[in-house]
Amino acid sequence: MMKDGDMELITEIAKFEASVDMEKEYRIGWSWRHVRIWPATLSRLFKDGFLDNVFRSNSFTGYRLTEKAKAIIIANRDEGSTEPKSASQVNLGDDLFTDIIGHEDVKALLKAILLSEKPVHVMLTGPPALAKTLFLWDIEQTFGEQAIWLVGSATSKAGLWDLVAEREPKILLIDEMDKMNAVDMAALLTMMEGGRLVRAKRGRELDINNPLKVIAASNRLEKLSPELRSRFAIRRLNPYSRSEFLTVVRGVLVRKEGLSNEMAEEVARKLDGRSQDVRDAIRIARLAPQVGVDQAISLLLGGETGANSD
Ligand SMILES: Nc1ncnc2c1ncn2[C@@H]1O[C@H](COP(=O)(O)OP(=O)(O)OP(=O)(O)O)[C@@H](O)[C@H]1O
Ligand SMILES: [Mg+2]
């Protein structure tokens, strides 16, 4: 059984394998970065028997095509039907951020950063309910063990430095960055430049060959020190326009809150001009099945719906 698009993926991988010396250069396999396919997608192809996992460490998972996959490619080539996409436009991260509506430029930035060899750190900032946390969450889902998720206000007792030295993540996801304590903040400054901290304890140096990418979110920039801000590309998410807000609300209510298209549409329409907060829409969606949309809006937001009294 093959999923849609898998044929293209394994064909691209076969091209890659044909273009390099698998016995010499890639004895331990290639990684997602070489083939430009997301780790989550590769691990699915592995589960489906198209890839062998020839090597695995904390920082590197090496794959190669299985005989089964090669046989399928040859069979497919003989049919001569499908025309595979060009190598440069492999579906780069088709599985990533699919639950986030809009924000196309932020998605593109984050994907570029995730693919880059050397680290670029980024901080998402802006008003509440713009999917900042959702971006971090999606990255964590895709990168699994390679990513560590932290909320600034609740970093571990062991401290950030020890956590990173021990788990050697590739990506550090920090939500509510402005709430991080001073000690962790100081550690972070050093880590972001790939430096070593002088420590009494041995075995707590960070591996410089495993550079860390930091992806953070914060409502408030003013609370962050200038040297910390300087280490990040600061990407501001602007509030949704009215039409973006309607699209986001409809999408979130149908996909995540399980509302019918009609009811989601009704909530979105009736909220238009009254709120720009997606969380308002979610609250309304949760009460609407019991009391109806109008009543939910008036209970939660107060006052009469719609009418502009003066
Ligand atoms: N563009 C979007 N696509 C999908 N869901 C969205 C989008 N924008 C907001 N949401 C939804 O709105 C809610 C709030 O999103 P999220 O928690 O990511 O916001 P945030 O930017 O981190 O806010 P805060 O600054 O308050 O932490 C979530 O339920 C999320 O699913
Ligand atoms: Mg958040």
mmCIF file of C-alpha atoms and ligand atoms in Angstrom:
data_model
loop_
_atom_site.group_PDB
_atom_site.id
_atom_site.type_symbol
_atom_site.label_atom_id
_atom_site.label_comp_id
_atom_site.label_asym_id
_atom_site.label_seq_id
_atom_site.Cartn_x
_atom_site.Cartn_y
_atom_site.Cartn_z
ATOM 1 C CA MET A 1 0.000 0.000 0.000
ATOM 2 C CA MET A 2 1.390 3.388 -1.001
ATOM 3 C CA LYS A 3 0.131 6.776 0.021
ATOM 4 C CA ASP A 4 -0.322 9.540 -2.514
ATOM 5 C CA GLY A 5 2.965 11.206 -3.171
ATOM 6 C CA ASP A 6 5.135 8.400 -1.808
ATOM 7 C CA MET A 7 6.107 7.340 -5.302
ATOM 8 C CA GLU A 8 7.453 10.841 -5.950
ATOM 9 C CA LEU A 9 9.289 10.832 -2.639
ATOM 10 C CA ILE A 10 11.059 7.538 -3.145
ATOM 11 C CA THR A 11 11.813 8.437 -6.757
ATOM 12 C CA GLU A 12 13.508 11.620 -5.579
ATOM 13 C CA ILE A 13 15.429 9.665 -2.984
ATOM 14 C CA ALA A 14 16.525 7.168 -5.642
ATOM 15 C CA LYS A 15 17.824 10.046 -7.769
ATOM 16 C CA PHE A 16 19.734 11.362 -4.804
ATOM 17 C CA GLU A 17 21.247 7.953 -4.093
ATOM 18 C CA ALA A 18 22.226 7.614 -7.738
ATOM 19 C CA SER A 19 23.946 11.002 -7.669
ATOM 20 C CA VAL A 20 26.274 10.223 -4.751
ATOM 21 C CA ASP A 21 28.613 7.447 -3.730
ATOM 22 C CA MET A 22 26.493 5.511 -1.260
ATOM 23 C CA GLU A 23 29.298 3.080 -0.379
ATOM 24 C CA LYS A 24 31.904 5.706 0.418
ATOM 25 C CA GLU A 25 30.332 9.028 1.319
ATOM 26 C CA TYR A 26 27.052 7.730 2.712
ATOM 27 C CA ARG A 27 28.042 4.511 4.396
ATOM 28 C CA ILE A 28 25.943 5.493 7.426
ATOM 29 C CA GLY A 29 23.099 6.592 5.199
ATOM 30 C CA TRP A 30 21.814 10.023 4.303
ATOM 31 C CA SER A 31 19.750 12.253 6.563
ATOM 32 C CA TRP A 32 16.572 14.239 5.980
ATOM 33 C CA ARG A 33 18.679 17.273 5.252
ATOM 34 C CA HIS A 34 20.410 15.639 2.287
ATOM 35 C CA VAL A 35 17.162 14.650 0.632
ATOM 36 C CA ARG A 36 15.221 17.664 1.886
ATOM 37 C CA ILE A 37 12.323 15.630 3.225
ATOM 38 C CA TRP A 38 11.017 16.128 6.733
ATOM 39 C CA PRO A 39 12.052 13.666 9.459
ATOM 40 C CA ALA A 40 8.439 12.770 10.226
ATOM 41 C CA THR A 41 7.835 11.870 6.587
ATOM 42 C CA LEU A 42 10.996 9.769 6.490
ATOM 43 C CA SER A 43 10.056 7.891 9.608
ATOM 44 C CA ARG A 44 6.719 7.073 8.029
ATOM 45 C CA LEU A 45 8.460 5.801 4.869
ATOM 46 C CA PHE A 46 10.661 3.742 7.174
ATOM 47 C CA LYS A 47 7.633 2.249 8.931
ATOM 48 C CA ASP A 48 6.102 1.435 5.555
ATOM 49 C CA GLY A 49 9.222 -0.509 4.594
ATOM 50 C CA PHE A 50 10.622 1.841 1.934
ATOM 51 C CA LEU A 51 13.673 2.876 3.957
ATOM 52 C CA ASP A 52 16.306 1.091 5.991
ATOM 53 C CA ASN A 53 17.560 2.873 9.053
ATOM 54 C CA VAL A 54 21.276 2.128 8.781
ATOM 55 C CA PHE A 55 22.511 4.393 11.523
ATOM 56 C CA ARG A 56 21.072 6.206 14.487
ATOM 57 C CA SER A 57 22.563 8.517 17.102
ATOM 58 C CA ASN A 58 21.294 11.496 19.038
ATOM 59 C CA SER A 59 22.168 13.845 16.257
ATOM 60 C CA PHE A 60 21.976 11.754 13.102
ATOM 61 C CA THR A 61 19.545 9.268 11.649
ATOM 62 C CA GLY A 62 20.890 7.657 8.497
ATOM 63 C CA TYR A 63 18.614 6.046 5.938
ATOM 64 C CA ARG A 64 18.846 4.333 2.586
ATOM 65 C CA LEU A 65 16.247 2.897 0.220
ATOM 66 C CA THR A 66 15.209 -0.703 0.744
ATOM 67 C CA GLU A 67 15.233 -3.300 -2.020
ATOM 68 C CA LYS A 68 11.446 -3.203 -1.882
ATOM 69 C CA ALA A 69 11.436 0.520 -2.668
ATOM 70 C CA LYS A 70 13.910 0.067 -5.521
ATOM 71 C CA ALA A 71 11.777 -2.705 -6.987
ATOM 72 C CA ILE A 72 8.710 -0.472 -6.896
ATOM 73 C CA ILE A 73 10.565 2.330 -8.642
ATOM 74 C CA ILE A 74 11.722 0.006 -11.411
ATOM 75 C CA ALA A 75 8.216 -1.386 -11.844
ATOM 76 C CA ASN A 76 6.807 2.115 -11.999
ATOM 77 C CA ARG A 77 9.428 3.283 -14.473
ATOM 78 C CA ASP A 78 8.448 0.426 -16.792
ATOM 79 C CA GLU A 79 4.870 1.586 -16.730
ATOM 80 C CA GLY A 80 6.329 4.902 -17.814
ATOM 81 C CA SER A 81 3.282 6.790 -16.670
ATOM 82 C CA THR A 82 4.147 9.206 -13.886
ATOM 83 C CA GLU A 83 6.334 12.183 -14.501
ATOM 84 C CA PRO A 84 8.164 12.902 -11.244
ATOM 85 C CA LYS A 85 8.691 16.445 -10.041
ATOM 86 C CA SER A 86 12.079 18.041 -10.538
ATOM 87 C CA ALA A 87 14.589 17.431 -7.777
ATOM 88 C CA SER A 88 14.733 21.044 -6.693
ATOM 89 C CA GLN A 89 11.108 21.143 -5.670
ATOM 90 C CA VAL A 90 10.688 18.053 -3.541
ATOM 91 C CA ASN A 91 7.707 18.642 -1.307
ATOM 92 C CA LEU A 92 9.677 20.465 1.270
ATOM 93 C CA GLY A 93 7.724 20.166 4.460
ATOM 94 C CA ASP A 94 4.322 19.420 3.067
ATOM 95 C CA ASP A 95 3.568 17.748 6.363
ATOM 96 C CA LEU A 96 4.650 20.691 8.479
ATOM 97 C CA PHE A 97 2.374 23.530 9.667
ATOM 98 C CA THR A 98 -0.637 22.138 7.826
ATOM 99 C CA ASP A 99 -2.904 22.972 10.757
ATOM 100 C CA ILE A 100 -1.896 26.644 10.715
ATOM 101 C CA ILE A 101 -4.033 28.818 8.493
ATOM 102 C CA GLY A 102 -2.283 31.622 6.620
ATOM 103 C CA HIS A 103 1.016 33.079 7.916
ATOM 104 C CA GLU A 104 2.648 31.844 4.711
ATOM 105 C CA ASP A 105 5.708 34.056 5.075
ATOM 106 C CA VAL A 106 6.333 32.881 8.639
ATOM 107 C CA LYS A 107 6.029 29.266 7.508
ATOM 108 C CA ALA A 108 8.562 29.889 4.754
ATOM 109 C CA LEU A 109 10.978 31.550 7.163
ATOM 110 C CA LEU A 110 10.748 28.737 9.697
ATOM 111 C CA LYS A 111 11.185 26.067 7.040
ATOM 112 C CA ALA A 112 14.280 27.813 5.713
ATOM 113 C CA ILE A 113 15.684 27.994 9.213
ATOM 114 C CA LEU A 114 14.914 24.358 9.934
ATOM 115 C CA LEU A 115 16.715 23.321 6.761
ATOM 116 C CA SER A 116 19.744 25.543 7.189
ATOM 117 C CA GLU A 117 22.978 23.922 8.159
ATOM 118 C CA LYS A 118 24.150 26.658 10.511
ATOM 119 C CA PRO A 119 21.836 28.095 13.103
ATOM 120 C CA VAL A 120 19.656 31.159 12.705
ATOM 121 C CA HIS A 121 17.560 31.832 15.791
ATOM 122 C CA VAL A 122 14.122 33.306 15.476
ATOM 123 C CA MET A 123 11.680 34.896 17.879
ATOM 124 C CA LEU A 124 8.013 35.129 17.023
ATOM 125 C CA THR A 125 6.404 38.071 18.676
ATOM 126 C CA GLY A 126 3.105 39.909 18.543
ATOM 127 C CA PRO A 127 -0.307 40.114 20.192
ATOM 128 C CA PRO A 128 -2.106 37.084 21.671
ATOM 129 C CA ALA A 129 -3.806 34.326 19.715
ATOM 130 C CA LEU A 130 -1.835 34.569 16.477
ATOM 131 C CA ALA A 131 -0.640 30.941 16.460
ATOM 132 C CA LYS A 132 2.827 31.622 17.880
ATOM 133 C CA THR A 133 2.596 28.709 20.290
ATOM 134 C CA LEU A 134 1.068 26.571 17.575
ATOM 135 C CA PHE A 135 4.168 27.093 15.406
ATOM 136 C CA LEU A 136 6.430 25.844 18.201
ATOM 137 C CA TRP A 137 4.123 22.950 18.873
ATOM 138 C CA ASP A 138 4.124 21.811 15.234
ATOM 139 C CA ILE A 139 7.902 21.890 15.126
ATOM 140 C CA GLU A 140 8.055 19.766 18.239
ATOM 141 C CA GLN A 141 5.623 17.266 16.725
ATOM 142 C CA THR A 142 7.744 16.950 13.595
ATOM 143 C CA PHE A 143 11.177 16.824 15.156
ATOM 144 C CA GLY A 144 10.379 14.665 18.167
ATOM 145 C CA GLU A 145 13.488 13.787 20.149
ATOM 146 C CA GLN A 146 15.566 16.373 18.313
ATOM 147 C CA ALA A 147 13.600 19.220 19.831
ATOM 148 C CA ILE A 148 13.077 20.338 23.407
ATOM 149 C CA TRP A 149 10.046 22.388 24.311
ATOM 150 C CA LEU A 150 10.184 24.779 27.244
ATOM 151 C CA VAL A 151 7.889 27.354 28.680
ATOM 152 C CA GLY A 152 9.941 30.258 29.964
ATOM 153 C CA SER A 153 8.237 30.427 33.315
ATOM 154 C CA ALA A 154 8.719 26.726 34.022
ATOM 155 C CA THR A 155 12.217 25.764 32.975
ATOM 156 C CA SER A 156 13.506 22.687 34.727
ATOM 157 C CA LYS A 157 15.082 22.592 38.154
ATOM 158 C CA ALA A 158 18.261 21.178 36.660
ATOM 159 C CA GLY A 159 18.569 24.368 34.653
ATOM 160 C CA LEU A 160 18.615 24.973 30.960
ATOM 161 C CA TRP A 161 22.310 24.361 30.484
ATOM 162 C CA ASP A 162 22.275 20.875 32.001
ATOM 163 C CA LEU A 163 19.135 19.981 30.140
ATOM 164 C CA VAL A 164 20.662 20.898 26.791
ATOM 165 C CA ALA A 165 24.043 19.297 27.588
ATOM 166 C CA GLU A 166 22.312 16.072 28.499
ATOM 167 C CA ARG A 167 19.724 15.755 25.769
ATOM 168 C CA GLU A 168 21.702 17.445 22.977
ATOM 169 C CA PRO A 169 18.675 18.690 21.084
ATOM 170 C CA LYS A 170 19.038 20.308 17.675
ATOM 171 C CA ILE A 171 16.214 22.677 18.314
ATOM 172 C CA LEU A 172 15.216 24.489 21.447
ATOM 173 C CA LEU A 173 11.642 25.729 21.451
ATOM 174 C CA ILE A 174 10.987 28.363 24.082
ATOM 175 C CA ASP A 175 7.513 29.702 24.603
ATOM 176 C CA GLU A 176 6.899 32.798 26.717
ATOM 177 C CA MET A 177 10.551 33.689 26.511
ATOM 178 C CA ASP A 178 10.021 36.904 28.504
ATOM 179 C CA LYS A 179 9.299 34.832 31.613
ATOM 180 C CA MET A 180 12.567 32.912 31.676
ATOM 181 C CA ASN A 181 14.709 33.257 34.804
ATOM 182 C CA ALA A 182 18.023 35.114 34.808
ATOM 183 C CA VAL A 183 20.273 32.063 35.169
ATOM 184 C CA ASP A 184 18.714 30.244 32.231
ATOM 185 C CA MET A 185 18.723 33.447 30.254
ATOM 186 C CA ALA A 186 22.487 33.792 30.794
ATOM 187 C CA ALA A 187 23.043 30.185 29.728
ATOM 188 C CA LEU A 188 20.959 30.792 26.649
ATOM 189 C CA LEU A 189 23.066 33.769 25.594
ATOM 190 C CA THR A 190 26.159 31.576 25.542
ATOM 191 C CA MET A 191 24.497 28.623 23.850
ATOM 192 C CA MET A 192 23.111 30.731 21.074
ATOM 193 C CA GLU A 193 26.613 31.666 20.046
ATOM 194 C CA GLY A 194 27.771 28.052 20.270
ATOM 195 C CA GLY A 195 30.125 28.819 23.122
ATOM 196 C CA ARG A 196 31.185 26.654 26.022
ATOM 197 C CA LEU A 197 30.443 27.578 29.576
ATOM 198 C CA VAL A 198 33.244 27.070 32.027
ATOM 199 C CA ARG A 199 31.813 24.658 34.514
ATOM 200 C CA ALA A 200 33.142 22.779 37.511
ATOM 201 C CA LYS A 201 31.326 19.630 36.463
ATOM 202 C CA ARG A 202 32.888 17.579 33.686
ATOM 203 C CA GLY A 203 30.827 16.295 30.836
ATOM 204 C CA ARG A 204 28.695 19.388 30.787
ATOM 205 C CA GLU A 205 30.299 21.091 27.845
ATOM 206 C CA LEU A 206 28.096 21.529 24.856
ATOM 207 C CA ASP A 207 29.047 19.817 21.650
ATOM 208 C CA ILE A 208 29.907 22.598 19.235
ATOM 209 C CA ASN A 209 29.492 20.228 16.318
ATOM 210 C CA ASN A 210 25.858 20.035 17.181
ATOM 211 C CA PRO A 211 24.814 23.643 16.904
ATOM 212 C CA LEU A 212 21.553 24.543 18.499
ATOM 213 C CA LYS A 213 18.740 26.431 16.844
ATOM 214 C CA VAL A 214 16.497 28.422 19.124
ATOM 215 C CA ILE A 215 12.929 29.169 18.105
ATOM 216 C CA ALA A 216 11.123 31.284 20.640
ATOM 217 C CA ALA A 217 7.871 33.135 21.162
ATOM 218 C CA SER A 218 7.070 36.115 23.318
ATOM 219 C CA ASN A 219 4.355 38.734 23.611
ATOM 220 C CA ARG A 220 6.632 41.286 25.159
ATOM 221 C CA LEU A 221 9.949 42.246 23.682
ATOM 222 C CA GLU A 222 10.642 45.091 26.094
ATOM 223 C CA LYS A 223 11.385 42.638 28.871
ATOM 224 C CA LEU A 224 14.231 41.030 26.969
ATOM 225 C CA SER A 225 17.780 42.309 27.233
ATOM 226 C CA PRO A 226 19.303 43.954 24.174
ATOM 227 C CA GLU A 227 21.978 41.250 23.859
ATOM 228 C CA LEU A 228 19.340 38.531 23.828
ATOM 229 C CA ARG A 229 17.252 40.364 21.258
ATOM 230 C CA SER A 230 20.309 40.823 19.106
ATOM 231 C CA ARG A 231 20.804 37.061 18.877
ATOM 232 C CA PHE A 232 17.375 36.516 17.352
ATOM 233 C CA ALA A 233 15.800 37.322 14.051
ATOM 234 C CA ILE A 234 12.725 38.992 15.452
ATOM 235 C CA ARG A 235 9.662 38.201 13.392
ATOM 236 C CA ARG A 236 6.555 40.162 14.245
ATOM 237 C CA LEU A 237 3.205 38.553 13.598
ATOM 238 C CA ASN A 238 0.681 41.218 12.766
ATOM 239 C CA PRO A 239 -2.912 41.028 13.965
ATOM 240 C CA TYR A 240 -5.252 39.401 11.479
ATOM 241 C CA SER A 241 -7.082 41.590 9.039
ATOM 242 C CA ARG A 242 -10.853 41.210 9.100
ATOM 243 C CA SER A 243 -10.870 38.756 6.229
ATOM 244 C CA GLU A 244 -7.951 36.755 7.627
ATOM 245 C CA PHE A 245 -9.726 36.585 10.963
ATOM 246 C CA LEU A 246 -12.834 35.149 9.326
ATOM 247 C CA THR A 247 -10.810 32.518 7.494
ATOM 248 C CA VAL A 248 -8.876 31.526 10.607
ATOM 249 C CA VAL A 249 -12.009 31.323 12.752
ATOM 250 C CA ARG A 250 -13.876 29.205 10.224
ATOM 251 C CA GLY A 251 -10.918 26.853 9.885
ATOM 252 C CA VAL A 252 -10.229 26.491 13.588
ATOM 253 C CA LEU A 253 -13.873 25.952 14.517
ATOM 254 C CA VAL A 254 -14.426 23.275 11.911
ATOM 255 C CA ARG A 255 -11.120 21.444 12.205
ATOM 256 C CA LYS A 256 -10.385 21.716 15.897
ATOM 257 C CA GLU A 257 -13.716 22.367 17.592
ATOM 258 C CA GLY A 258 -15.733 20.030 15.410
ATOM 259 C CA LEU A 259 -18.403 22.572 14.467
ATOM 260 C CA SER A 260 -20.400 22.184 11.282
ATOM 261 C CA ASN A 261 -19.444 24.459 8.413
ATOM 262 C CA GLU A 262 -22.702 26.357 8.846
ATOM 263 C CA MET A 263 -22.288 27.005 12.551
ATOM 264 C CA ALA A 264 -18.623 27.979 12.139
ATOM 265 C CA GLU A 265 -19.620 30.382 9.396
ATOM 266 C CA GLU A 266 -22.295 31.875 11.636
ATOM 267 C CA VAL A 267 -19.886 32.406 14.542
ATOM 268 C CA ALA A 268 -17.302 33.977 12.261
ATOM 269 C CA ARG A 269 -19.838 36.294 10.672
ATOM 270 C CA LYS A 270 -21.376 37.408 13.956
ATOM 271 C CA LEU A 271 -17.996 38.014 15.568
ATOM 272 C CA ASP A 272 -16.850 40.163 12.670
ATOM 273 C CA GLY A 273 -16.217 43.625 13.976
ATOM 274 C CA ARG A 274 -16.735 42.592 17.609
ATOM 275 C CA SER A 275 -13.556 40.676 18.370
ATOM 276 C CA GLN A 276 -10.220 39.978 16.746
ATOM 277 C CA ASP A 277 -9.328 37.216 19.169
ATOM 278 C CA VAL A 278 -9.521 33.638 17.909
ATOM 279 C CA ARG A 279 -9.879 32.505 21.508
ATOM 280 C CA ASP A 280 -13.196 34.389 21.728
ATOM 281 C CA ALA A 281 -14.423 32.398 18.769
ATOM 282 C CA ILE A 282 -13.346 29.141 20.399
ATOM 283 C CA ARG A 283 -15.157 29.988 23.630
ATOM 284 C CA ILE A 284 -18.296 30.847 21.699
ATOM 285 C CA ALA A 285 -18.026 27.617 19.719
ATOM 286 C CA ARG A 286 -17.905 25.664 22.947
ATOM 287 C CA LEU A 287 -21.044 27.219 24.373
ATOM 288 C CA ALA A 288 -23.023 27.564 21.152
ATOM 289 C CA PRO A 289 -24.199 23.949 20.920
ATOM 290 C CA GLN A 290 -25.990 24.427 24.269
ATOM 291 C CA VAL A 291 -27.338 27.972 24.033
ATOM 292 C CA GLY A 292 -27.033 28.980 20.399
ATOM 293 C CA VAL A 293 -24.573 31.354 18.777
ATOM 294 C CA ASP A 294 -26.331 34.639 19.606
ATOM 295 C CA GLN A 295 -26.740 33.780 23.258
ATOM 296 C CA ALA A 296 -23.153 32.510 23.541
ATOM 297 C CA ILE A 297 -21.869 35.770 22.095
ATOM 298 C CA SER A 298 -23.964 37.921 24.370
ATOM 299 C CA LEU A 299 -23.096 35.887 27.466
ATOM 300 C CA LEU A 300 -19.390 35.967 26.729
ATOM 301 C CA LEU A 301 -18.944 39.398 25.235
ATOM 302 C CA GLY A 302 -21.835 41.138 26.940
ATOM 303 C CA GLY A 303 -24.314 43.603 25.516
ATOM 304 C CA GLU A 304 -26.543 43.279 22.488
ATOM 305 C CA THR A 305 -25.193 41.608 19.367
ATOM 306 C CA GLY A 306 -24.349 43.637 16.331
ATOM 307 C CA ALA A 307 -26.388 46.802 16.801
ATOM 308 C CA ASN A 308 -24.307 49.919 17.152
ATOM 309 C CA SER A 309 -26.076 52.062 19.724
ATOM 310 C CA ASP A 310 -25.336 55.732 20.067
HETATM 311 N N1 LIG B 1 -3.613 31.001 11.894
HETATM 312 C C1 LIG B 1 -4.123 30.098 12.728
HETATM 313 N N2 LIG B 1 -4.311 28.835 12.340
HETATM 314 C C2 LIG B 1 -4.822 27.916 13.169
HETATM 315 N N3 LIG B 1 -5.168 28.157 14.445
HETATM 316 C C3 LIG B 1 -5.012 29.413 14.897
HETATM 317 C C4 LIG B 1 -4.480 30.438 14.078
HETATM 318 N N4 LIG B 1 -4.426 31.580 14.792
HETATM 319 C C5 LIG B 1 -4.898 31.283 16.005
HETATM 320 N N5 LIG B 1 -5.254 29.985 16.090
HETATM 321 C C6 LIG B 1 -5.840 29.306 17.257
HETATM 322 O O1 LIG B 1 -5.955 30.282 18.291
HETATM 323 C C7 LIG B 1 -5.587 29.732 19.535
HETATM 324 C C8 LIG B 1 -4.431 30.507 20.104
HETATM 325 O O2 LIG B 1 -3.247 30.240 19.362
HETATM 326 P P1 LIG B 1 -1.805 30.239 20.054
HETATM 327 O O3 LIG B 1 -1.918 29.641 21.406
HETATM 328 O O4 LIG B 1 -0.832 29.599 19.123
HETATM 329 O O5 LIG B 1 -1.575 31.800 20.143
HETATM 330 P P2 LIG B 1 -0.298 32.619 20.619
HETATM 331 O O6 LIG B 1 0.076 33.493 19.486
HETATM 332 O O7 LIG B 1 0.722 31.715 21.196
HETATM 333 O O8 LIG B 1 -0.942 33.533 21.755
HETATM 334 P P3 LIG B 1 -0.291 34.090 23.129
HETATM 335 O O9 LIG B 1 0.575 35.229 22.741
HETATM 336 O O10 LIG B 1 -1.474 34.523 23.916
HETATM 337 O O11 LIG B 1 0.452 32.961 23.764
HETATM 338 C C9 LIG B 1 -5.250 28.284 19.302
HETATM 339 O O12 LIG B 1 -6.376 27.517 19.616
HETATM 340 C C10 LIG B 1 -4.973 28.208 17.817
HETATM 341 O O13 LIG B 1 -5.342 26.969 17.321
HETATM 342 MG MG MG B 2 1.323 31.362 23.167
#
